[in-house]
C-alpha cells in the first residue's frame, strides 16, 4: 500500500512519537522504581541514625551519673588531704632522705 506524500509525512512522525513516548514511559518506570528503592534505603538509614542517637544519649546519661556519683564521694581528688599523716621519710640537712 502506497501512501500519498501528505499521509506519509504524518504517519512517520506519529510512529516516531509513539516510540519516543514508549521510551519515555519506560524511563519513567525505571526512575520511579529507583526512587522507591532510595526512599526505602533513606528510611532504614534514618532508623539506624535514631537508634545510634538513642544509644549515644543513654551513654552520656550513664557517664553523667557516674561523674556526679564520683564527685560526691571524692569532690576534688587532685587536692591533697592536709590532715593526712606525712610520709615516713624525712629530709636531712644535706638534702638526702632519711627513712624512719
mmCIF file of N, CA and C in Angstrom:
data_model
loop_
_atom_site.group_PDB
_atom_site.id
_atom_site.type_symbol
_atom_site.label_atom_id
_atom_site.label_comp_id
_atom_site.label_asym_id
_atom_site.label_seq_id
_atom_site.Cartn_x
_atom_site.Cartn_y
_atom_site.Cartn_z
ATOM 1 N N UNK A 1 0.832 -1.169 0.000
ATOM 2 C CA UNK A 1 0.000 0.000 0.000
ATOM 3 C C UNK A 1 0.878 1.233 0.000
ATOM 4 N N UNK A 2 0.641 2.104 -0.937
ATOM 5 C CA UNK A 2 1.394 3.349 -1.036
ATOM 6 C C UNK A 2 0.575 4.488 -0.476
ATOM 7 N N UNK A 3 1.226 5.276 0.365
ATOM 8 C CA UNK A 3 0.553 6.444 0.935
ATOM 9 C C UNK A 3 0.933 7.677 0.147
ATOM 10 N N UNK A 4 0.023 8.594 0.095
ATOM 11 C CA UNK A 4 0.332 9.858 -0.568
ATOM 12 C C UNK A 4 1.384 10.583 0.269
ATOM 13 N N UNK A 5 2.143 11.463 -0.327
ATOM 14 C CA UNK A 5 3.197 12.168 0.411
ATOM 15 C C UNK A 5 2.673 12.881 1.664
ATOM 16 N N UNK A 6 1.495 13.439 1.602
ATOM 17 C CA UNK A 6 0.975 14.144 2.778
ATOM 18 C C UNK A 6 0.653 13.165 3.907
ATOM 19 N N UNK A 7 0.155 11.957 3.582
ATOM 20 C CA UNK A 7 -0.146 10.958 4.599
ATOM 21 C C UNK A 7 1.131 10.358 5.176
ATOM 22 N N UNK A 8 2.115 10.122 4.312
ATOM 23 C CA UNK A 8 3.380 9.588 4.799
ATOM 24 C C UNK A 8 4.043 10.577 5.752
ATOM 25 N N UNK A 9 3.929 11.848 5.440
ATOM 26 C CA UNK A 9 4.528 12.882 6.278
ATOM 27 C C UNK A 9 3.933 12.829 7.687
ATOM 28 N N UNK A 10 2.649 12.557 7.808
ATOM 29 C CA UNK A 10 2.001 12.489 9.115
ATOM 30 C C UNK A 10 2.204 11.138 9.778
ATOM 31 N N UNK A 11 2.340 10.074 9.005
ATOM 32 C CA UNK A 11 2.459 8.734 9.571
ATOM 33 C C UNK A 11 3.816 8.534 10.245
ATOM 34 N N UNK A 12 4.884 9.017 9.668
ATOM 35 C CA UNK A 12 6.222 8.819 10.214
ATOM 36 C C UNK A 12 6.377 9.528 11.552
ATOM 37 N N UNK A 13 6.049 10.794 11.662
ATOM 38 C CA UNK A 13 6.186 11.433 12.973
ATOM 39 C C UNK A 13 5.311 10.776 14.045
ATOM 40 N N UNK A 14 4.159 10.260 13.665
ATOM 41 C CA UNK A 14 3.303 9.597 14.648
ATOM 42 C C UNK A 14 3.988 8.340 15.187
ATOM 43 N N UNK A 15 4.627 7.571 14.318
ATOM 44 C CA UNK A 15 5.354 6.377 14.766
ATOM 45 C C UNK A 15 6.553 6.768 15.635
ATOM 46 N N UNK A 16 7.227 7.809 15.211
ATOM 47 C CA UNK A 16 8.379 8.287 15.985
ATOM 48 C C UNK A 16 7.917 8.748 17.363
ATOM 49 N N UNK A 17 6.821 9.481 17.395
ATOM 50 C CA UNK A 17 6.282 9.959 18.668
ATOM 51 C C UNK A 17 5.849 8.789 19.554
ATOM 52 N N UNK A 18 5.272 7.766 18.939
ATOM 53 C CA UNK A 18 4.844 6.595 19.708
ATOM 54 C C UNK A 18 6.056 5.887 20.322
ATOM 55 N N UNK A 19 7.124 5.725 19.540
ATOM 56 C CA UNK A 19 8.347 5.104 20.059
ATOM 57 C C UNK A 19 8.964 5.957 21.168
ATOM 58 N N UNK A 20 9.006 7.260 20.934
ATOM 59 C CA UNK A 20 9.549 8.172 21.937
ATOM 60 C C UNK A 20 8.716 8.114 23.224
ATOM 61 N N UNK A 21 7.407 8.093 23.074
ATOM 62 C CA UNK A 21 6.518 8.009 24.224
ATOM 63 C C UNK A 21 6.760 6.713 24.999
ATOM 64 N N UNK A 22 6.917 5.601 24.291
ATOM 65 C CA UNK A 22 7.183 4.315 24.936
ATOM 66 C C UNK A 22 8.521 4.354 25.673
ATOM 67 N N UNK A 23 9.524 4.924 25.001
ATOM 68 C CA UNK A 23 10.849 5.042 25.613
ATOM 69 C C UNK A 23 10.776 5.892 26.891
ATOM 70 N N UNK A 24 10.099 7.021 26.821
ATOM 71 C CA UNK A 24 9.969 7.889 27.991
ATOM 72 C C UNK A 24 9.172 7.213 29.111
ATOM 73 N N UNK A 25 8.166 6.457 28.735
ATOM 74 C CA UNK A 25 7.369 5.728 29.723
ATOM 75 C C UNK A 25 8.249 4.723 30.478
ATOM 76 N N UNK A 26 9.085 3.985 29.726
ATOM 77 C CA UNK A 26 9.973 3.006 30.355
ATOM 78 C C UNK A 26 11.008 3.689 31.255
ATOM 79 N N UNK A 27 11.538 4.824 30.792
ATOM 80 C CA UNK A 27 12.474 5.582 31.620
ATOM 81 C C UNK A 27 11.798 6.031 32.915
ATOM 82 N N UNK A 28 10.577 6.508 32.795
ATOM 83 C CA UNK A 28 9.825 6.963 33.959
ATOM 84 C C UNK A 28 9.609 5.812 34.938
ATOM 85 N N UNK A 29 9.284 4.629 34.426
ATOM 86 C CA UNK A 29 9.105 3.453 35.293
ATOM 87 C C UNK A 29 10.394 3.133 36.044
ATOM 88 N N UNK A 30 11.517 3.186 35.338
ATOM 89 C CA UNK A 30 12.810 2.915 35.977
ATOM 90 C C UNK A 30 13.123 3.963 37.046
ATOM 91 N N UNK A 31 12.839 5.212 36.747
ATOM 92 C CA UNK A 31 13.089 6.291 37.706
ATOM 93 C C UNK A 31 12.224 6.112 38.953
ATOM 94 N N UNK A 32 10.959 5.753 38.759
ATOM 95 C CA UNK A 32 10.070 5.552 39.910
ATOM 96 C C UNK A 32 10.529 4.367 40.758
ATOM 97 N N UNK A 33 10.999 3.313 40.094
ATOM 98 C CA UNK A 33 11.485 2.137 40.820
ATOM 99 C C UNK A 33 12.732 2.499 41.635
ATOM 100 N N UNK A 34 13.656 3.230 41.023
ATOM 101 C CA UNK A 34 14.871 3.670 41.714
ATOM 102 C C UNK A 34 14.521 4.618 42.863
ATOM 103 N N UNK A 35 13.564 5.491 42.635
ATOM 104 C CA UNK A 35 13.122 6.418 43.675
ATOM 105 C C UNK A 35 12.576 5.651 44.882
ATOM 106 N N UNK A 36 11.799 4.629 44.643
ATOM 107 C CA UNK A 36 11.242 3.814 45.729
ATOM 108 C C UNK A 36 12.359 3.090 46.482
ATOM 109 N N UNK A 37 13.336 2.569 45.741
ATOM 110 C CA UNK A 37 14.469 1.889 46.373
ATOM 111 C C UNK A 37 15.244 2.859 47.269
ATOM 112 N N UNK A 38 15.508 4.058 46.758
ATOM 113 C CA UNK A 38 16.245 5.054 47.535
ATOM 114 C C UNK A 38 15.439 5.544 48.738
ATOM 115 N N UNK A 39 14.129 5.653 48.578
ATOM 116 C CA UNK A 39 13.271 6.080 49.689
ATOM 117 C C UNK A 39 13.337 5.060 50.828
ATOM 118 N N UNK A 40 13.290 3.765 50.475
ATOM 119 C CA UNK A 40 13.379 2.713 51.493
ATOM 120 C C UNK A 40 14.747 2.732 52.175
ATOM 121 N N UNK A 41 15.806 2.943 51.385
ATOM 122 C CA UNK A 41 17.155 2.996 51.947
ATOM 123 C C UNK A 41 17.286 4.185 52.896
ATOM 124 N N UNK A 42 16.739 5.334 52.507
ATOM 125 C CA UNK A 42 16.782 6.519 53.366
ATOM 126 C C UNK A 42 16.018 6.278 54.659
ATOM 127 N N UNK A 43 14.913 5.574 54.569
ATOM 128 C CA UNK A 43 14.115 5.263 55.758
ATOM 129 C C UNK A 43 14.912 4.368 56.718
ATOM 130 N N UNK A 44 15.595 3.358 56.170
ATOM 131 C CA UNK A 44 16.415 2.474 57.006
ATOM 132 C C UNK A 44 17.581 3.230 57.646
ATOM 133 N N UNK A 45 18.217 4.111 56.872
ATOM 134 C CA UNK A 45 19.324 4.899 57.413
ATOM 135 C C UNK A 45 18.838 5.830 58.520
ATOM 136 N N UNK A 46 17.654 6.385 58.350
ATOM 137 C CA UNK A 46 17.099 7.261 59.378
ATOM 138 C C UNK A 46 16.813 6.475 60.658
ATOM 139 N N UNK A 47 16.282 5.261 60.513
ATOM 140 C CA UNK A 47 16.031 4.418 61.689
ATOM 141 C C UNK A 47 17.339 4.081 62.401
ATOM 142 N N UNK A 48 18.369 3.769 61.618
ATOM 143 C CA UNK A 48 19.676 3.452 62.199
ATOM 144 C C UNK A 48 20.243 4.668 62.928
ATOM 145 N N UNK A 49 20.098 5.834 62.308
ATOM 146 C CA UNK A 49 20.576 7.072 62.931
ATOM 147 C C UNK A 49 19.862 7.317 64.258
ATOM 148 N N UNK A 50 18.557 7.124 64.283
ATOM 149 C CA UNK A 50 17.786 7.334 65.513
ATOM 150 C C UNK A 50 18.225 6.362 66.609
ATOM 151 N N UNK A 51 18.481 5.107 66.238
ATOM 152 C CA UNK A 51 18.927 4.112 67.220
ATOM 153 C C UNK A 51 20.297 4.490 67.783
ATOM 154 N N UNK A 52 21.217 4.913 66.915
ATOM 155 C CA UNK A 52 22.552 5.312 67.369
ATOM 156 C C UNK A 52 22.485 6.551 68.255
ATOM 157 N N UNK A 53 21.636 7.491 67.899
ATOM 158 C CA UNK A 53 21.469 8.699 68.699
ATOM 159 C C UNK A 53 20.922 8.353 70.081
ATOM 160 N N UNK A 54 19.991 7.427 70.121
ATOM 161 C CA UNK A 54 19.422 6.985 71.394
ATOM 162 C C UNK A 54 20.495 6.322 72.260
ATOM 163 N N UNK A 55 21.323 5.475 71.648
ATOM 164 C CA UNK A 55 22.417 4.824 72.382
ATOM 165 C C UNK A 55 23.401 5.860 72.919
ATOM 166 N N UNK A 56 23.731 6.850 72.089
ATOM 167 C CA UNK A 56 24.666 7.892 72.499
ATOM 168 C C UNK A 56 24.116 8.680 73.684
ATOM 169 N N UNK A 57 22.845 9.039 73.628
ATOM 170 C CA UNK A 57 22.229 9.780 74.732
ATOM 171 C C UNK A 57 22.229 8.946 76.005
ATOM 172 N N UNK A 58 21.973 7.641 75.866
ATOM 173 C CA UNK A 58 21.961 6.749 77.027
ATOM 174 C C UNK A 58 23.356 6.670 77.650
ATOM 175 N N UNK A 59 24.400 6.566 76.821
ATOM 176 C CA UNK A 59 25.773 6.508 77.333
ATOM 177 C C UNK A 59 26.156 7.820 78.009
ATOM 178 N N UNK A 60 25.752 8.942 77.413
ATOM 179 C CA UNK A 60 26.057 10.234 78.019
ATOM 180 C C UNK A 60 25.380 10.359 79.380
ATOM 181 N N UNK A 61 24.158 9.884 79.472
ATOM 182 C CA UNK A 61 23.424 9.932 80.736
ATOM 183 C C UNK A 61 24.127 9.070 81.783
ATOM 184 N N UNK A 62 24.596 7.874 81.380
ATOM 185 C CA UNK A 62 25.327 6.998 82.301
ATOM 186 C C UNK A 62 26.622 7.660 82.762
ATOM 187 N N UNK A 63 27.347 8.288 81.830
ATOM 188 C CA UNK A 63 28.601 8.962 82.177
ATOM 189 C C UNK A 63 28.355 10.116 83.139
ATOM 190 N N UNK A 64 27.284 10.862 82.924
ATOM 191 C CA UNK A 64 26.956 11.966 83.825
ATOM 192 C C UNK A 64 26.612 11.436 85.209
ATOM 193 N N UNK A 65 25.888 10.323 85.253
ATOM 194 C CA UNK A 65 25.523 9.716 86.536
ATOM 195 C C UNK A 65 26.776 9.252 87.269
ATOM 196 N N UNK A 66 27.691 8.601 86.549
ATOM 197 C CA UNK A 66 28.942 8.144 87.165
ATOM 198 C C UNK A 66 29.784 9.320 87.633
ATOM 199 N N UNK A 67 29.866 10.362 86.827
ATOM 200 C CA UNK A 67 30.664 11.535 87.178
ATOM 201 C C UNK A 67 30.092 12.226 88.410
ATOM 202 N N UNK A 68 28.780 12.335 88.484
ATOM 203 C CA UNK A 68 28.188 13.011 89.639
ATOM 204 C C UNK A 68 28.325 12.164 90.899
ATOM 205 N N UNK A 69 28.253 10.835 90.781
ATOM 206 C CA UNK A 69 28.417 9.985 91.967
ATOM 207 C C UNK A 69 29.862 9.992 92.443
ATOM 208 N N UNK A 70 30.831 10.035 91.554
ATOM 209 C CA UNK A 70 32.232 10.084 91.975
ATOM 210 C C UNK A 70 32.573 11.464 92.521
ATOM 211 N N UNK A 71 31.913 12.496 92.043
ATOM 212 C CA UNK A 71 32.160 13.846 92.545
ATOM 213 C C UNK A 71 31.652 13.988 93.972
ATOM 214 N N UNK A 72 30.580 13.307 94.319
ATOM 215 C CA UNK A 72 30.062 13.402 95.686
ATOM 216 C C UNK A 72 30.889 12.570 96.648
ATOM 217 N N UNK A 73 31.460 11.448 96.211
ATOM 218 C CA UNK A 73 32.281 10.625 97.098
ATOM 219 C C UNK A 73 33.663 11.231 97.295
ATOM 220 N N UNK A 74 34.223 11.838 96.282
ATOM 221 C CA UNK A 74 35.526 12.497 96.365
ATOM 222 C C UNK A 74 35.428 13.771 95.533
ATOM 223 N N UNK A 75 34.958 14.855 96.107
ATOM 224 C CA UNK A 75 34.649 16.041 95.322
ATOM 225 C C UNK A 75 35.818 16.616 94.539
ATOM 226 N N UNK A 76 37.031 16.565 95.057
ATOM 227 C CA UNK A 76 38.182 17.108 94.353
ATOM 228 C C UNK A 76 39.386 16.209 94.579
ATOM 229 N N UNK A 77 39.563 15.167 93.765
ATOM 230 C CA UNK A 77 40.630 14.198 94.019
ATOM 231 C C UNK A 77 42.035 14.761 93.858
ATOM 232 N N UNK A 78 42.231 15.896 93.202
ATOM 233 C CA UNK A 78 43.570 16.423 92.963
ATOM 234 C C UNK A 78 44.084 17.254 94.137
ATOM 235 N N UNK A 79 43.191 17.685 95.017
ATOM 236 C CA UNK A 79 43.618 18.474 96.170
ATOM 237 C C UNK A 79 44.043 17.500 97.272
ATOM 238 N N UNK A 80 45.287 17.597 97.741
ATOM 239 C CA UNK A 80 45.752 16.656 98.770
ATOM 240 C C UNK A 80 45.057 16.917 100.107
ATOM 241 N N UNK A 81 44.910 15.855 100.868
ATOM 242 C CA UNK A 81 44.314 15.962 102.196
ATOM 243 C C UNK A 81 45.401 16.427 103.157
ATOM 244 N N UNK A 82 45.273 17.658 103.659
ATOM 245 C CA UNK A 82 46.291 18.215 104.546
ATOM 246 C C UNK A 82 46.237 17.602 105.940
ATOM 247 N N UNK A 83 45.167 16.937 106.274
ATOM 248 C CA UNK A 83 45.045 16.294 107.575
ATOM 249 C C UNK A 83 45.636 14.888 107.579
ATOM 250 N N UNK A 84 46.063 14.414 106.433
ATOM 251 C CA UNK A 84 46.635 13.072 106.348
ATOM 252 C C UNK A 84 48.014 13.065 106.990
ATOM 253 N N UNK A 85 48.472 11.913 107.454
ATOM 254 C CA UNK A 85 49.797 11.810 108.073
ATOM 255 C C UNK A 85 50.865 11.960 107.013
ATOM 256 N N UNK A 86 51.961 12.633 107.324
ATOM 257 C CA UNK A 86 53.027 12.817 106.335
ATOM 258 C C UNK A 86 53.740 11.500 106.069
ATOM 259 N N UNK A 87 54.483 11.419 104.960
ATOM 260 C CA UNK A 87 55.236 10.201 104.651
ATOM 261 C C UNK A 87 56.250 9.906 105.748
ATOM 262 N N UNK A 88 56.663 8.663 105.872
ATOM 263 C CA UNK A 88 57.563 8.250 106.956
ATOM 264 C C UNK A 88 58.998 8.698 106.729
ATOM 265 N N UNK A 89 59.391 9.068 105.530
ATOM 266 C CA UNK A 89 60.770 9.502 105.291
ATOM 267 C C UNK A 89 60.873 11.002 105.531
ATOM 268 N N UNK A 90 62.022 11.455 106.007
ATOM 269 C CA UNK A 90 62.269 12.881 106.256
ATOM 270 C C UNK A 90 63.536 13.283 105.535
ATOM 271 N N UNK A 91 63.700 14.553 105.357
ATOM 272 C CA UNK A 91 64.886 15.059 104.666
ATOM 273 C C UNK A 91 65.929 15.475 105.710
ATOM 274 N N UNK A 92 67.192 15.184 105.422
ATOM 275 C CA UNK A 92 68.282 15.630 106.301
ATOM 276 C C UNK A 92 68.687 17.026 105.891
ATOM 277 N N UNK A 93 69.547 17.640 106.649
ATOM 278 C CA UNK A 93 70.002 18.993 106.328
ATOM 279 C C UNK A 93 70.806 19.013 105.040
ATOM 280 N N UNK A 94 71.400 17.884 104.657
ATOM 281 C CA UNK A 94 72.170 17.835 103.419
ATOM 282 C C UNK A 94 71.283 17.595 102.203
ATOM 283 N N UNK A 95 69.978 17.338 102.420
ATOM 284 C CA UNK A 95 69.068 17.145 101.301
ATOM 285 C C UNK A 95 68.826 15.698 100.956
ATOM 286 N N UNK A 96 69.444 14.756 101.677
ATOM 287 C CA UNK A 96 69.195 13.347 101.393
ATOM 288 C C UNK A 96 68.056 12.846 102.263
ATOM 289 N N UNK A 97 67.357 11.808 101.788
ATOM 290 C CA UNK A 97 66.223 11.243 102.519
ATOM 291 C C UNK A 97 66.718 10.321 103.617
ATOM 292 N N UNK A 98 66.030 10.383 104.725
ATOM 293 C CA UNK A 98 66.342 9.507 105.834
ATOM 294 C C UNK A 98 65.063 8.793 106.218
ATOM 295 N N UNK A 99 65.029 7.469 106.089
ATOM 296 C CA UNK A 99 63.826 6.706 106.420
ATOM 297 C C UNK A 99 63.767 6.469 107.908
ATOM 298 N N UNK A 100 62.546 6.546 108.459
ATOM 299 C CA UNK A 100 62.392 6.308 109.893
ATOM 300 C C UNK A 100 61.668 5.021 110.151
#
